[in-house]
PDB file of C-alpha atoms in Angstrom:
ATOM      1  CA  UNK R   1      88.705  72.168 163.031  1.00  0.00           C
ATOM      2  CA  UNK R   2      92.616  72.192 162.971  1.00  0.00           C
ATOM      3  CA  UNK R   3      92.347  70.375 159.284  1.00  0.00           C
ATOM      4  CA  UNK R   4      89.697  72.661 158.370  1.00  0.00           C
ATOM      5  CA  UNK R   5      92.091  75.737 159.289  1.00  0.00           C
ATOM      6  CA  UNK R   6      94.764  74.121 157.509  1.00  0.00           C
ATOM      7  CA  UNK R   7      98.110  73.609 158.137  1.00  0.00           C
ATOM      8  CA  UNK R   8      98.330  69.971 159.259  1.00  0.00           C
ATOM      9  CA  UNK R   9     101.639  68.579 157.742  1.00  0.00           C
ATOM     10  CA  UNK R  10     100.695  65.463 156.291  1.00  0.00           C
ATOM     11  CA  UNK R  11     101.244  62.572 158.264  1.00  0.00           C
ATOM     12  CA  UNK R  12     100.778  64.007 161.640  1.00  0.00           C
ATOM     13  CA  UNK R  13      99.292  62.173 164.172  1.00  0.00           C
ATOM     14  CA  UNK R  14      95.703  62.223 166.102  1.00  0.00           C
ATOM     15  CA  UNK R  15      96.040  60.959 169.186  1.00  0.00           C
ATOM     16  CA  UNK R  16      92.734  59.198 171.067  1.00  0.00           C
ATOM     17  CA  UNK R  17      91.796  56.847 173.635  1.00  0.00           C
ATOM     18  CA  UNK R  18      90.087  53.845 172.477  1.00  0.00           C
ATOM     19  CA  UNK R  19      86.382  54.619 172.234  1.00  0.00           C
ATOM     20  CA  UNK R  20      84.379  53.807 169.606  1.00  0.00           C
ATOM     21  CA  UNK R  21      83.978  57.002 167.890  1.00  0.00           C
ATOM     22  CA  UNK R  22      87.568  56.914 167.353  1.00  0.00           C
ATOM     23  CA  UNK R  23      87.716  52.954 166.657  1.00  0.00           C
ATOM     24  CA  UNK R  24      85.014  53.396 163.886  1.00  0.00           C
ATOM     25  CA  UNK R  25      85.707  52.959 160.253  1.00  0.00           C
ATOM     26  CA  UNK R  26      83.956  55.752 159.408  1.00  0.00           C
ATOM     27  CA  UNK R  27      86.506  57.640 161.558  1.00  0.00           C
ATOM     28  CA  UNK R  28      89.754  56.208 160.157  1.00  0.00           C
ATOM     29  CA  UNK R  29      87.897  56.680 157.001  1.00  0.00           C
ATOM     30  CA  UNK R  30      88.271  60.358 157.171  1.00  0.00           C
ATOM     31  CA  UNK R  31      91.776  60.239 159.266  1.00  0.00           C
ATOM     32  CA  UNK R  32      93.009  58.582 155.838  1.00  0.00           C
ATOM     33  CA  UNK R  33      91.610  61.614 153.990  1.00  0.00           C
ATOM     34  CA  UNK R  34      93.075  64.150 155.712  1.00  0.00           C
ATOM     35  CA  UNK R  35      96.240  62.503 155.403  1.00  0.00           C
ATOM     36  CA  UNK R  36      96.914  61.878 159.208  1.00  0.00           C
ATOM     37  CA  UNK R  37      98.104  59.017 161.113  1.00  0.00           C
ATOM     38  CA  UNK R  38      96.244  57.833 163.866  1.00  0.00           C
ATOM     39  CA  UNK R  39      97.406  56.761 167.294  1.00  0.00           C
ATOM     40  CA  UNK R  40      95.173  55.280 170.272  1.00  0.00           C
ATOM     41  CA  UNK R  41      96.514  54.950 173.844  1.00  0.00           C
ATOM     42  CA  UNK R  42      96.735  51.750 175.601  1.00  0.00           C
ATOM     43  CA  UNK R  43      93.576  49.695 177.431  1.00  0.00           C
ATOM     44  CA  UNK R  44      93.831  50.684 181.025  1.00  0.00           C
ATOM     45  CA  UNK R  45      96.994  52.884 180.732  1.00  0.00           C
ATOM     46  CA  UNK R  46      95.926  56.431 182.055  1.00  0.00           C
ATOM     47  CA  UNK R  47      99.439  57.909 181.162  1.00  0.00           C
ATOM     48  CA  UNK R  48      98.870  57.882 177.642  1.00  0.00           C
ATOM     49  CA  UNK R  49      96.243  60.937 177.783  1.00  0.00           C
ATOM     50  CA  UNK R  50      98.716  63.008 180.153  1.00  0.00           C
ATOM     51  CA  UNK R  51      99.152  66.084 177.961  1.00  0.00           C
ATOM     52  CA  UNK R  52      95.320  66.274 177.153  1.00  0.00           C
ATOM     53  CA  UNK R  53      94.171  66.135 180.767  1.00  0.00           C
ATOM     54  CA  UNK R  54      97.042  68.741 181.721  1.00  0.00           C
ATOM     55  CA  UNK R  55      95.792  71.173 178.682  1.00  0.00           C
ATOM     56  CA  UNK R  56      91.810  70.378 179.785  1.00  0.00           C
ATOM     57  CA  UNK R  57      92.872  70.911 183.171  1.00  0.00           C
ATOM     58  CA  UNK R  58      94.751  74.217 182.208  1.00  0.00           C
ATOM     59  CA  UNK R  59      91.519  75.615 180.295  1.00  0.00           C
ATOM     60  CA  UNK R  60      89.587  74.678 182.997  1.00  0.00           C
ATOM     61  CA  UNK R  61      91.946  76.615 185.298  1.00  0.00           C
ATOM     62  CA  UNK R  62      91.436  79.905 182.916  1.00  0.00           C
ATOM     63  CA  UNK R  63      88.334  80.270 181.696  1.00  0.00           C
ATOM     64  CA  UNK R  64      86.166  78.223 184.422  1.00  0.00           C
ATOM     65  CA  UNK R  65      84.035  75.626 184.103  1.00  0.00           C
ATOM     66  CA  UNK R  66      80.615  77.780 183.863  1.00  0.00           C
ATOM     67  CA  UNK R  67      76.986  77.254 182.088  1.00  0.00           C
ATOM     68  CA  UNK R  68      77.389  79.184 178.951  1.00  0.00           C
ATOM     69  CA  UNK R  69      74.195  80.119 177.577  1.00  0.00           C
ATOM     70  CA  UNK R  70      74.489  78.409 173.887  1.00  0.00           C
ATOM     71  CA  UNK R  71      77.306  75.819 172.351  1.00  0.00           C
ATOM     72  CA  UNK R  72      78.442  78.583 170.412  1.00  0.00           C
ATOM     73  CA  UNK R  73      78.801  80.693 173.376  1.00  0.00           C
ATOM     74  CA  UNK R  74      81.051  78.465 174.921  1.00  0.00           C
ATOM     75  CA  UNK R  75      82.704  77.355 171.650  1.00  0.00           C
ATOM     76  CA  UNK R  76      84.028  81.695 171.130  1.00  0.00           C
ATOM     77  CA  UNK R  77      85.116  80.975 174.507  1.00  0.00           C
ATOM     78  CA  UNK R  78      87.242  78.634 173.992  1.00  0.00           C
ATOM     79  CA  UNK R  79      88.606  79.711 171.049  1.00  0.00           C
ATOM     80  CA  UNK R  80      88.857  83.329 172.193  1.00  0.00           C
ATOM     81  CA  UNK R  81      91.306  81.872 175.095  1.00  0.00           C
ATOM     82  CA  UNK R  82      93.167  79.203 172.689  1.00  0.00           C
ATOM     83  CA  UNK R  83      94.156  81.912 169.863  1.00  0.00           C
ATOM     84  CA  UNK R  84      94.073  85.037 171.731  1.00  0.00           C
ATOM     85  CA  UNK R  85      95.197  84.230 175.339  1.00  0.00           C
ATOM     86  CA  UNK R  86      97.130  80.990 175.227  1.00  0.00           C
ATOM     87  CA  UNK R  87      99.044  80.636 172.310  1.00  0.00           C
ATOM     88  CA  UNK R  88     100.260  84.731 171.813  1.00  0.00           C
ATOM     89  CA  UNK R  89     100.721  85.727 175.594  1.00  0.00           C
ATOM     90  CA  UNK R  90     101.216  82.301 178.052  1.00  0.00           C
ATOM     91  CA  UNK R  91     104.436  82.205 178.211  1.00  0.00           C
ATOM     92  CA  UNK R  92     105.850  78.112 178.805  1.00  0.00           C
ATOM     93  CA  UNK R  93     109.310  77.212 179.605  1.00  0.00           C
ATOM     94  CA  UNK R  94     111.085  75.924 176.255  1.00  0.00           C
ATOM     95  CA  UNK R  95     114.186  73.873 176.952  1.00  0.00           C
ATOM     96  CA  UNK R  96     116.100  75.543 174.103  1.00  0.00           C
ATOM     97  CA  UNK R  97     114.243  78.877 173.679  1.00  0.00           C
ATOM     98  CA  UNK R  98     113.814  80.059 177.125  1.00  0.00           C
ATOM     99  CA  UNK R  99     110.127  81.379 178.159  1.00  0.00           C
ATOM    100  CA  UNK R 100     108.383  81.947 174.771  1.00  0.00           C
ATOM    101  CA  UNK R 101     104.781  81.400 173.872  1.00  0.00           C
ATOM    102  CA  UNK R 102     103.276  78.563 171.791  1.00  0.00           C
ATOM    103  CA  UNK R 103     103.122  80.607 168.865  1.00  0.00           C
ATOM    104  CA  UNK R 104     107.003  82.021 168.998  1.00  0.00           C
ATOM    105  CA  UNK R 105     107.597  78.357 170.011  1.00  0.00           C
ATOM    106  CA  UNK R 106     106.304  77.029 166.466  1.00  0.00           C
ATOM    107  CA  UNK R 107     107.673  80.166 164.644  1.00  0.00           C
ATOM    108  CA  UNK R 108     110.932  79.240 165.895  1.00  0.00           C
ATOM    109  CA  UNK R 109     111.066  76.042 165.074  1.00  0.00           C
ATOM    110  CA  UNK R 110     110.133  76.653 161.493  1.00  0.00           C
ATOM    111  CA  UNK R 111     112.802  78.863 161.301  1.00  0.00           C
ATOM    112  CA  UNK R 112     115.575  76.206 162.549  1.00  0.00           C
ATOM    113  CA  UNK R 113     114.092  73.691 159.891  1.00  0.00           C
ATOM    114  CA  UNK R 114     114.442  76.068 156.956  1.00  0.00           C
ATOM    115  CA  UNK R 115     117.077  75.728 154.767  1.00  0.00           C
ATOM    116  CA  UNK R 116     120.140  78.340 154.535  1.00  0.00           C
ATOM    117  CA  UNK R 117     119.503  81.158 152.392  1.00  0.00           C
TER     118      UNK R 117
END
């Protein structure tokens, strides 16, 4: 979905655990297409998926953990919370920007990579 919405900077890098949807070639098939890298966490080494369990457990948190009546029920959901609630109005604590949300966070940071004018 993120590729499809484009984007991506080429080379970035998918993070996964090591199941076999993500060990597939078919998978690192289209990870090659799409011009990422790929990056698996560690057999038996539950600290490499700490950000995605804190963001699952965040959405969780928000939105709940109901029956929603269809897939895309619960996919609007989620999305309605991701681009609407989290990343223009939850504020997080940025080290060198203060309390911003995670779209003035990425905003920013283009800005600071931009050449001089």
């Amino acid at each position: 979905m993120a590729a499809g919405r484009g984007g991506l900077e080429h080379g970035c890098i998918m993070h996964t655990d090591r199941g076999s949807e993500y060990t597939s070639d078919e998978f690192r098939t289209e990870i090659g297409k799409l011009r990422m890298r790929q990056s698996m966490g560690r057999v038996g080494s539950c600290y490499d998926n700490v950000a995605a369990e804190s963001w699952f457990a965040i959405l969780k948190a928000e939105i709940g953990t109901s029956m929603w009546e269809t897939r895309e029920a619960a996919r609007a959901d989620v999305f309605r919370y991701v681009e609407v609630e989290y990343n223009r109005s939850r504020l997080r604590r940025h080290p060198e920007y203060g309390y911003v949300t995670p779209l003035e966070t990425r905003s920013l940071l283009r800005q600071n990579l931009a050449p001089a004018a």
